CSV table of C-alpha atoms in Angstrom, one decimal:
chain,number,residue,atom,x,y,z
V,1,MET,CA,-87.3,-67.1,75.4
V,2,SER,CA,-86.5,-65.0,73.0
V,3,ALA,CA,-86.4,-66.2,69.5
V,4,SER,CA,-82.8,-65.5,69.0
V,5,SER,CA,-82.0,-67.7,72.1
V,6,ASN,CA,-83.4,-70.5,69.9
V,7,ARG,CA,-81.4,-70.1,67.1
V,8,LEU,CA,-78.9,-73.0,66.8
V,9,PHE,CA,-75.8,-70.2,66.3
V,10,SER,CA,-76.1,-66.8,67.7
V,11,LEU,CA,-73.8,-64.0,66.5
V,12,GLN,CA,-71.6,-64.7,69.7
V,13,ASP,CA,-71.5,-68.4,68.7
V,14,ILE,CA,-70.4,-67.9,65.2
V,15,ILE,CA,-67.4,-65.5,66.2
V,16,GLY,CA,-66.7,-68.1,68.7
V,17,PHE,CA,-66.4,-70.8,66.4
V,18,ALA,CA,-64.9,-69.1,63.9
V,19,ILE,CA,-61.9,-67.7,66.2
V,20,LEU,CA,-61.3,-71.4,67.5
V,21,ALA,CA,-61.5,-72.4,63.6
V,22,ALA,CA,-58.8,-70.2,62.9
V,23,VAL,CA,-56.8,-71.1,66.0
V,24,ILE,CA,-56.8,-74.8,64.7
V,25,PHE,CA,-56.8,-75.0,61.4
V,26,ILE,CA,-54.6,-72.0,60.5
V,27,LEU,CA,-52.5,-70.3,63.5
V,28,LEU,CA,-51.4,-73.2,65.1
V,29,PRO,CA,-50.3,-75.3,61.8
V,30,LEU,CA,-48.6,-72.1,61.0
V,31,ALA,CA,-46.9,-71.4,64.0
V,32,LEU,CA,-45.6,-74.7,64.9
V,33,ASP,CA,-43.1,-77.4,63.7
V,34,THR,CA,-44.5,-81.0,63.3
V,35,PHE,CA,-43.5,-82.1,66.9
V,36,ARG,CA,-45.4,-79.5,68.7
V,37,LEU,CA,-48.3,-79.5,66.2
V,38,ASN,CA,-48.4,-83.2,67.1
V,39,LEU,CA,-48.4,-82.1,70.8
V,40,PHE,CA,-51.5,-80.0,70.3
V,41,GLY,CA,-52.9,-82.7,68.6
V,42,LYS,CA,-52.8,-84.7,71.4
V,43,TYR,CA,-54.3,-82.0,73.6
V,44,LEU,CA,-57.0,-81.7,71.3
V,45,THR,CA,-58.0,-85.2,71.7
V,46,TYR,CA,-58.6,-84.4,75.6
V,47,ALA,CA,-60.9,-81.7,74.2
V,48,PHE,CA,-63.2,-84.1,73.0
V,49,VAL,CA,-64.1,-85.2,76.9
V,50,ALA,CA,-64.0,-82.0,78.1
V,51,VAL,CA,-67.0,-81.0,75.3
V,52,GLY,CA,-68.9,-84.1,76.6
V,53,LEU,CA,-68.3,-82.8,80.2
V,54,VAL,CA,-69.8,-79.9,79.4
V,55,LEU,CA,-72.9,-81.8,78.1
V,56,CYS,CA,-73.1,-84.1,81.0
V,57,TRP,CA,-71.6,-81.8,84.0
V,58,GLY,CA,-72.1,-78.0,83.0
V,59,ALA,CA,-75.7,-78.8,81.3
V,60,GLY,CA,-77.1,-81.9,82.9
V,61,GLY,CA,-75.4,-81.7,86.6
V,62,ILE,CA,-73.9,-84.9,86.1
V,63,LEU,CA,-70.2,-84.7,87.4
V,64,SER,CA,-68.4,-88.0,86.5
V,65,LEU,CA,-64.9,-88.5,87.6
V,66,GLY,CA,-64.5,-91.6,85.3
V,67,GLN,CA,-64.3,-89.9,81.8
V,68,GLY,CA,-60.8,-91.3,81.4
V,69,VAL,CA,-62.6,-94.9,81.4
V,70,PHE,CA,-64.3,-94.2,78.2
V,71,PHE,CA,-61.3,-92.4,76.8
V,72,GLY,CA,-59.3,-95.3,77.4
V,73,LEU,CA,-61.8,-97.8,76.0
V,74,GLY,CA,-61.9,-96.0,72.7
V,75,GLY,CA,-58.1,-95.4,72.7
V,76,TYR,CA,-57.7,-99.4,73.7
V,77,CYS,CA,-60.4,-100.7,70.7
V,78,MET,CA,-58.3,-98.6,67.9
V,79,ALA,CA,-54.8,-100.0,69.5
V,80,MET,CA,-55.9,-103.3,69.2
V,81,PHE,CA,-56.5,-102.9,65.5
V,82,LEU,CA,-53.2,-101.4,65.0
V,83,LYS,CA,-51.4,-103.8,67.1
V,84,LEU,CA,-52.7,-106.6,65.1
V,85,GLU,CA,-51.9,-105.0,62.2
V,86,ALA,CA,-48.6,-104.5,63.2
V,87,SER,CA,-48.0,-108.1,64.4
V,88,THR,CA,-48.0,-110.3,61.2
V,89,PRO,CA,-46.3,-113.5,61.0
V,90,GLU,CA,-43.1,-111.8,58.9
V,91,ASN,CA,-42.8,-109.3,61.7
V,92,THR,CA,-43.1,-111.5,65.0
V,93,ALA,CA,-41.2,-114.1,63.2
V,94,ILE,CA,-38.7,-114.2,66.1
V,95,GLN,CA,-41.6,-114.9,68.8
V,96,SER,CA,-42.2,-118.3,69.7
V,97,THR,CA,-45.6,-118.1,68.6
V,98,PRO,CA,-45.5,-115.6,65.3
V,99,GLY,CA,-48.9,-113.8,64.2
V,100,ILE,CA,-49.8,-112.7,67.7
V,101,PRO,CA,-49.2,-109.4,69.7
V,102,ASP,CA,-45.2,-109.6,71.5
V,103,PHE,CA,-46.9,-109.0,75.1
V,104,MET,CA,-49.0,-112.1,74.2
V,105,ASP,CA,-45.8,-114.2,73.3
V,106,TRP,CA,-43.9,-112.9,76.7
V,107,ASN,CA,-47.0,-113.8,78.6
V,108,GLN,CA,-46.9,-117.5,77.2
V,109,LEU,CA,-50.0,-117.0,75.1
V,110,THR,CA,-50.0,-119.6,72.4
V,111,ALA,CA,-53.2,-118.2,70.3
V,112,LEU,CA,-55.2,-114.9,69.6
V,113,PRO,CA,-58.1,-114.9,72.7
V,114,TRP,CA,-61.3,-114.8,70.7
V,115,TRP,CA,-62.4,-111.5,71.5
V,116,TRP,CA,-59.5,-110.2,70.0
V,117,GLU,CA,-60.2,-112.0,66.4
V,118,PRO,CA,-62.8,-109.3,65.3
V,119,PHE,CA,-60.3,-106.3,65.8
V,120,ASN,CA,-58.7,-107.8,62.5
V,121,ASN,CA,-61.2,-105.4,61.0
V,122,LEU,CA,-60.8,-102.1,60.6
V,123,ALA,CA,-64.9,-101.4,60.0
V,124,PHE,CA,-65.3,-103.2,63.3
V,125,ALA,CA,-62.8,-101.2,65.4
V,126,LEU,CA,-64.1,-97.8,64.2
V,127,PHE,CA,-67.6,-99.0,65.2
V,128,ALA,CA,-65.9,-100.3,68.5
V,129,VAL,CA,-64.1,-97.0,69.5
V,130,VAL,CA,-67.8,-95.4,69.9
V,131,ALA,CA,-69.9,-98.4,70.7
V,132,VAL,CA,-67.8,-100.0,73.6
V,133,PRO,CA,-67.5,-96.8,75.7
V,134,VAL,CA,-71.4,-95.8,74.8
V,135,ILE,CA,-72.5,-99.6,75.9
V,136,PHE,CA,-70.1,-99.2,79.1
V,137,ALA,CA,-71.9,-95.8,79.6
V,138,PHE,CA,-75.4,-97.3,79.1
V,139,ILE,CA,-74.7,-99.9,81.7
V,140,ILE,CA,-73.8,-97.4,84.3
V,141,GLY,CA,-76.2,-95.1,83.7
V,142,VAL,CA,-79.2,-97.4,83.8
V,143,ALA,CA,-77.6,-98.9,86.9
V,144,MET,CA,-77.3,-95.2,88.6
V,145,PHE,CA,-79.7,-93.3,87.0
V,146,ARG,CA,-82.8,-95.6,87.5
V,147,ARG,CA,-81.9,-96.0,91.1
V,148,ARG,CA,-81.8,-92.0,91.4
V,149,VAL,CA,-78.0,-91.8,92.4
V,150,GLY,CA,-76.7,-88.5,91.6
V,151,GLY,CA,-74.3,-85.7,93.1
V,152,VAL,CA,-71.4,-86.8,95.0
V,153,TYR,CA,-72.3,-90.5,95.1
V,154,PHE,CA,-72.4,-90.8,91.3
V,155,ALA,CA,-68.9,-88.9,91.0
V,156,ILE,CA,-67.4,-91.3,93.7
V,157,ILE,CA,-68.8,-94.5,91.9
V,158,THR,CA,-67.6,-93.5,88.2
V,159,GLN,CA,-64.4,-92.7,90.1
V,160,ALA,CA,-64.5,-96.3,91.4
V,161,PHE,CA,-65.0,-97.6,87.9
V,162,ALA,CA,-62.1,-95.8,86.6
V,163,ALA,CA,-59.8,-97.6,89.5
V,164,ILE,CA,-61.5,-101.0,88.7
V,165,LEU,CA,-60.6,-100.7,84.9
V,166,THR,CA,-57.4,-99.6,85.8
V,167,ILE,CA,-56.6,-102.6,88.2
V,168,LEU,CA,-58.0,-105.1,85.6
V,169,ILE,CA,-55.9,-103.8,82.6
V,170,ILE,CA,-52.7,-104.0,84.7
V,171,GLY,CA,-53.8,-107.4,86.1
V,172,GLN,CA,-54.8,-109.0,82.8
V,173,GLN,CA,-51.0,-108.5,81.0
V,174,GLY,CA,-51.6,-111.1,78.7
V,175,PHE,CA,-54.5,-109.7,77.2
V,176,THR,CA,-53.9,-106.1,77.5
V,177,GLY,CA,-50.4,-105.4,77.8
V,178,GLY,CA,-50.3,-104.5,81.4
V,179,VAL,CA,-48.6,-101.6,82.4
V,180,ASN,CA,-47.1,-100.9,79.4
V,181,GLY,CA,-50.0,-100.9,77.5
V,182,ILE,CA,-50.1,-101.4,73.8
V,183,THR,CA,-47.0,-100.3,72.2
V,184,ASP,CA,-45.1,-100.1,69.1
V,185,LEU,CA,-48.1,-99.3,66.5
V,186,ARG,CA,-47.0,-98.5,63.1
V,187,THR,CA,-49.9,-98.2,60.2
V,188,LEU,CA,-53.4,-97.7,59.5
V,189,ASN,CA,-54.7,-100.1,57.0
V,190,GLY,CA,-51.0,-100.0,55.3
V,191,TRP,CA,-50.7,-96.3,56.1
V,192,ASP,CA,-47.5,-95.2,58.2
V,193,ILE,CA,-48.9,-93.5,61.1
V,194,ARG,CA,-45.4,-92.3,62.2
V,195,THR,CA,-43.8,-90.3,59.5
V,196,ASP,CA,-44.2,-86.2,59.8
V,197,GLU,CA,-46.7,-86.1,57.0
V,198,ALA,CA,-49.1,-88.9,58.8
V,199,LYS,CA,-49.1,-87.0,62.0
V,200,GLU,CA,-49.9,-83.4,60.4
V,201,LEU,CA,-52.9,-84.8,58.6
V,202,LEU,CA,-53.9,-86.9,61.7
V,203,TYR,CA,-53.7,-83.3,63.6
V,204,PHE,CA,-56.5,-81.8,60.9
V,205,VAL,CA,-58.5,-84.9,61.1
V,206,ASN,CA,-58.8,-84.7,64.7
V,207,GLY,CA,-59.6,-81.1,64.5
V,208,ILE,CA,-62.6,-82.0,61.6
V,209,LEU,CA,-63.8,-84.8,64.4
V,210,LEU,CA,-63.8,-82.5,67.0
V,211,PHE,CA,-65.8,-79.8,65.1
V,212,ALA,CA,-68.1,-82.4,64.2
V,213,CYS,CA,-68.6,-83.3,68.2
V,214,LEU,CA,-68.9,-79.3,68.7
V,215,PHE,CA,-71.6,-79.0,66.2
V,216,ILE,CA,-73.7,-82.1,67.9
V,217,ALA,CA,-73.0,-80.6,71.4
V,218,GLN,CA,-74.4,-77.3,70.3
V,219,PHE,CA,-77.3,-78.8,68.4
V,220,VAL,CA,-78.0,-80.7,71.7
V,221,ARG,CA,-77.7,-77.4,73.8
V,222,LYS,CA,-80.1,-75.4,71.8
V,223,SER,CA,-82.6,-78.2,71.5
V,224,LYS,CA,-85.7,-78.9,73.9
V,225,LEU,CA,-83.2,-81.6,75.3
V,226,GLY,CA,-80.7,-78.7,76.3
V,227,ARG,CA,-83.5,-76.9,77.8
V,228,LEU,CA,-84.5,-80.0,79.8
V,229,LEU,CA,-81.3,-80.9,80.8
V,230,ILE,CA,-80.7,-77.6,82.5
V,231,ALA,CA,-84.0,-77.9,83.9
V,232,MET,CA,-82.9,-81.0,85.3
V,233,ARG,CA,-79.9,-79.7,86.5
V,234,ASP,CA,-81.8,-76.7,88.4
V,235,GLN,CA,-85.1,-78.2,89.6
V,236,GLU,CA,-84.9,-82.1,89.0
V,237,ASP,CA,-88.2,-83.0,90.8
V,238,ARG,CA,-90.0,-80.6,89.1
V,239,VAL,CA,-89.4,-82.0,85.9
V,240,ARG,CA,-90.0,-85.7,86.8
V,241,PHE,CA,-93.4,-84.6,88.5
V,242,SER,CA,-94.0,-82.7,84.8
V,243,GLY,CA,-94.0,-86.3,83.3
V,244,TYR,CA,-90.5,-86.4,81.9
V,245,ASP,CA,-88.3,-89.7,82.0
V,246,VAL,CA,-85.3,-88.0,83.8
V,247,ALA,CA,-83.5,-91.0,84.0
V,248,SER,CA,-83.7,-91.6,80.3
V,249,PHE,CA,-82.7,-88.1,79.4
V,250,LYS,CA,-79.4,-88.5,82.1
V,251,ILE,CA,-78.7,-91.8,80.2
V,252,PHE,CA,-78.7,-90.3,76.9
V,253,ILE,CA,-76.3,-87.5,77.7
V,254,PHE,CA,-74.1,-89.8,79.5
V,255,CYS,CA,-73.7,-91.9,76.7
V,256,LEU,CA,-73.2,-89.3,74.1
V,257,GLY,CA,-70.3,-87.5,76.6
V,258,ALA,CA,-68.8,-91.5,76.3
V,259,ALA,CA,-68.9,-91.5,72.6
V,260,PHE,CA,-67.2,-87.9,72.2
V,261,ALA,CA,-64.4,-89.5,75.0
V,262,GLY,CA,-64.2,-92.6,73.2
V,263,ILE,CA,-63.6,-90.6,69.6
V,264,GLY,CA,-61.1,-88.8,71.5
V,265,GLY,CA,-59.2,-91.9,72.7
V,266,ALA,CA,-59.2,-93.2,69.4
V,267,MET,CA,-57.3,-90.1,67.9
V,268,PHE,CA,-54.8,-90.1,71.0
V,269,THR,CA,-54.0,-93.7,69.8
V,270,LEU,CA,-53.3,-92.9,66.3
V,271,GLN,CA,-51.5,-89.7,67.0
V,272,VAL,CA,-49.3,-90.9,69.7
V,273,GLY,CA,-48.8,-94.4,68.7
V,274,PHE,CA,-49.6,-96.3,72.1
V,275,MET,CA,-52.2,-96.6,74.7
V,276,SER,CA,-51.7,-97.1,78.4
V,277,PRO,CA,-53.6,-97.7,81.6
V,278,THR,CA,-52.3,-94.7,83.0
V,279,LEU,CA,-54.7,-92.7,80.8
V,280,VAL,CA,-57.7,-94.3,81.8
V,281,GLY,CA,-57.4,-94.2,86.0
V,282,ILE,CA,-58.6,-91.7,88.7
V,283,VAL,CA,-55.8,-89.2,87.9
V,284,PRO,CA,-56.5,-88.5,84.5
V,285,SER,CA,-60.2,-88.6,84.6
V,286,ILE,CA,-59.7,-85.7,87.2
V,287,GLU,CA,-57.5,-83.7,84.9
V,288,MET,CA,-60.0,-84.2,82.4
V,289,VAL,CA,-62.8,-82.3,84.9
V,290,ILE,CA,-59.9,-80.0,85.5
V,291,PHE,CA,-60.0,-79.0,81.7
V,292,CYS,CA,-63.7,-78.6,81.7
V,293,ALA,CA,-63.5,-76.2,84.8
V,294,VAL,CA,-60.8,-74.1,83.6
V,295,GLY,CA,-62.2,-73.6,80.1
V,296,GLY,CA,-66.1,-72.8,81.7
V,297,ARG,CA,-68.1,-76.1,82.4
V,298,LEU,CA,-71.0,-74.0,80.5
V,299,SER,CA,-69.4,-73.6,77.3
V,300,ILE,CA,-68.1,-76.3,74.7
V,301,ILE,CA,-65.8,-73.6,73.3
V,302,GLY,CA,-64.5,-72.9,76.4
V,303,ALA,CA,-63.8,-76.5,77.5
V,304,VAL,CA,-61.7,-76.9,74.3
V,305,TYR,CA,-59.2,-73.8,75.2
V,306,GLY,CA,-59.2,-75.2,78.5
V,307,ALA,CA,-57.8,-78.6,77.3
V,308,LEU,CA,-55.2,-76.8,75.3
V,309,LEU,CA,-54.2,-74.3,78.1
V,310,VAL,CA,-54.1,-77.0,80.8
V,311,ASN,CA,-51.8,-79.3,78.7
V,312,TRP,CA,-49.8,-76.8,77.5
V,313,ALA,CA,-49.2,-75.2,81.0
V,314,LYS,CA,-48.6,-78.7,81.8
V,315,THR,CA,-46.0,-79.4,79.4
V,316,SER,CA,-44.5,-75.9,79.4
V,317,LEU,CA,-44.0,-76.5,83.2
V,318,SER,CA,-42.9,-79.9,83.1
V,319,GLU,CA,-39.9,-79.1,80.8
V,320,THR,CA,-38.9,-75.8,82.3
V,321,PHE,CA,-39.6,-76.8,86.4
V,322,PRO,CA,-39.3,-80.6,86.5
V,323,GLU,CA,-39.5,-80.5,90.2
V,324,LEU,CA,-42.2,-78.0,90.4
V,325,TRP,CA,-44.6,-78.4,87.3
V,326,LEU,CA,-47.2,-80.0,89.3
V,327,LEU,CA,-47.2,-77.1,92.1
V,328,GLY,CA,-47.8,-74.6,89.3
V,329,LEU,CA,-50.3,-76.6,87.5
V,330,GLY,CA,-52.5,-76.6,90.7
V,331,GLY,CA,-51.7,-73.3,91.4
V,332,LEU,CA,-53.1,-72.1,87.9
V,333,PHE,CA,-56.2,-74.2,88.5
V,334,ILE,CA,-56.7,-72.4,92.0
V,335,ALA,CA,-56.0,-69.3,90.6
V,336,VAL,CA,-58.7,-69.7,87.7
V,337,VAL,CA,-61.1,-71.3,89.7
V,338,MET,CA,-61.0,-68.7,92.6
V,339,LEU,CA,-60.6,-65.7,90.4
V,340,PHE,CA,-63.0,-67.0,87.4
V,341,PRO,CA,-65.4,-69.4,88.7
V,342,ASN,CA,-67.0,-70.0,85.3
V,343,GLY,CA,-63.6,-70.3,83.8
V,344,LEU,CA,-62.3,-68.8,80.7
V,345,ALA,CA,-65.5,-68.8,79.0
V,346,GLY,CA,-66.7,-66.6,81.7
V,347,VAL,CA,-64.2,-64.1,81.2
V,348,TYR,CA,-64.9,-63.8,77.7
V,349,ALA,CA,-68.8,-63.5,78.2
V,350,GLU,CA,-68.4,-60.6,80.7
V,351,HIS,CA,-65.3,-58.5,79.7
V,352,VAL,CA,-65.1,-59.6,75.9
V,353,ALA,CA,-68.4,-59.9,74.7
V,354,PRO,CA,-69.9,-56.8,75.8
V,355,ARG,CA,-67.4,-54.7,74.1
V,356,ILE,CA,-67.6,-56.7,70.7
V,357,ALA,CA,-71.3,-56.1,71.1
V,358,ARG,CA,-71.0,-52.3,71.5
V,359,LEU,CA,-68.5,-52.6,68.8
V,360,PHE,CA,-71.1,-54.0,66.5
V,361,SER,CA,-74.1,-51.5,67.5
V,362,LYS,CA,-72.0,-48.7,67.0
V,363,THR,CA,-71.1,-49.9,63.3
V,364,SER,CA,-74.6,-50.3,62.4
V,365,THR,CA,-75.3,-47.1,64.2
V,366,THR,CA,-72.9,-45.0,62.2
V,367,GLU,CA,-73.9,-46.8,58.7
V,368,ALA,CA,-77.6,-45.9,59.4
V,369,LYS,CA,-76.6,-42.4,60.2
V,370,GLN,CA,-74.6,-42.3,56.9
V,371,SER,CA,-77.3,-43.7,54.8
V,372,LYS,CA,-79.7,-41.0,56.2
V,373,GLN,CA,-77.3,-37.9,55.6
V,374,SER,CA,-76.5,-39.4,52.0
V,375,PRO,CA,-78.6,-37.9,49.2
V,376,ALA,CA,-80.9,-40.2,47.5
V,377,GLU,CA,-79.8,-41.3,44.3
């Protein structure tokens, strides 16, 4: 293995990160109004999940069709804090039981459930945004990977978890808001998140957190753990026979993907102002895999572009062709997968990156020739 491949950032990586940063922090804010910028902020929250899927699926060969579960758990943890903050006795004076969320009052609850109490504290809510999805992923990971459940069986089981959690949330309407979800979220620690200024600031916070996750993912990919994940994906038995605890590595990377998804879910709640069971189930979980596949399941930067492109296409097609947008979106996915099996990242690696490399090579060669021809001073 060459020394350059062990570096945290190669030249291509630096170019890729710089272009993505320019798109997120300069191009989009300058080109879009607040409404559209908030929409792209929502798309970026899905990119957290897609980056986690690159680590799990692309590097580790663990295809999870239930990432919506972790996205939803992170989002619900944040929504619970925001809902309690909006449910002061003054704001809920018309209820039969003031001081509790409105959906609890509608379902004839007369006291706040004990497990809602800790979410009165912002620090606990921020901790729970990451901890709850990770704990849930750890339980699933230990139960599945210790028993060597993998491949299509693991994908189906994670899909089943997504369906179960959706049914549970909808069924427990008095505790979760049911099919409506948790709505009417107003402030974060007294700061109104509904204003244009707040939405613009949250967009940039979202972008910074996404880059933090990208750097963590890049570190994992370039570390020994990343190389082991690829080895496990290609030859799991050989890695196991070499003495490595394959299950522990899988559990770790699955939990890391869940942590990314939880952060994305929390940012979704802050930017959109609600959390719903429709974002937890099977369909959104499959859509998240599509984001990763379109962007390129081997590229963390490609996954971000995949999330942006697919969601932008989804919004544009639904606005222009409200009855045909699902067919258009399906066609886009099929075309990309058939024509570009490695997604957008594969197109960049095969057609754009070589041209950039040749351009830098020509420039350095020309500069070297000019320095040789120039008289010594």
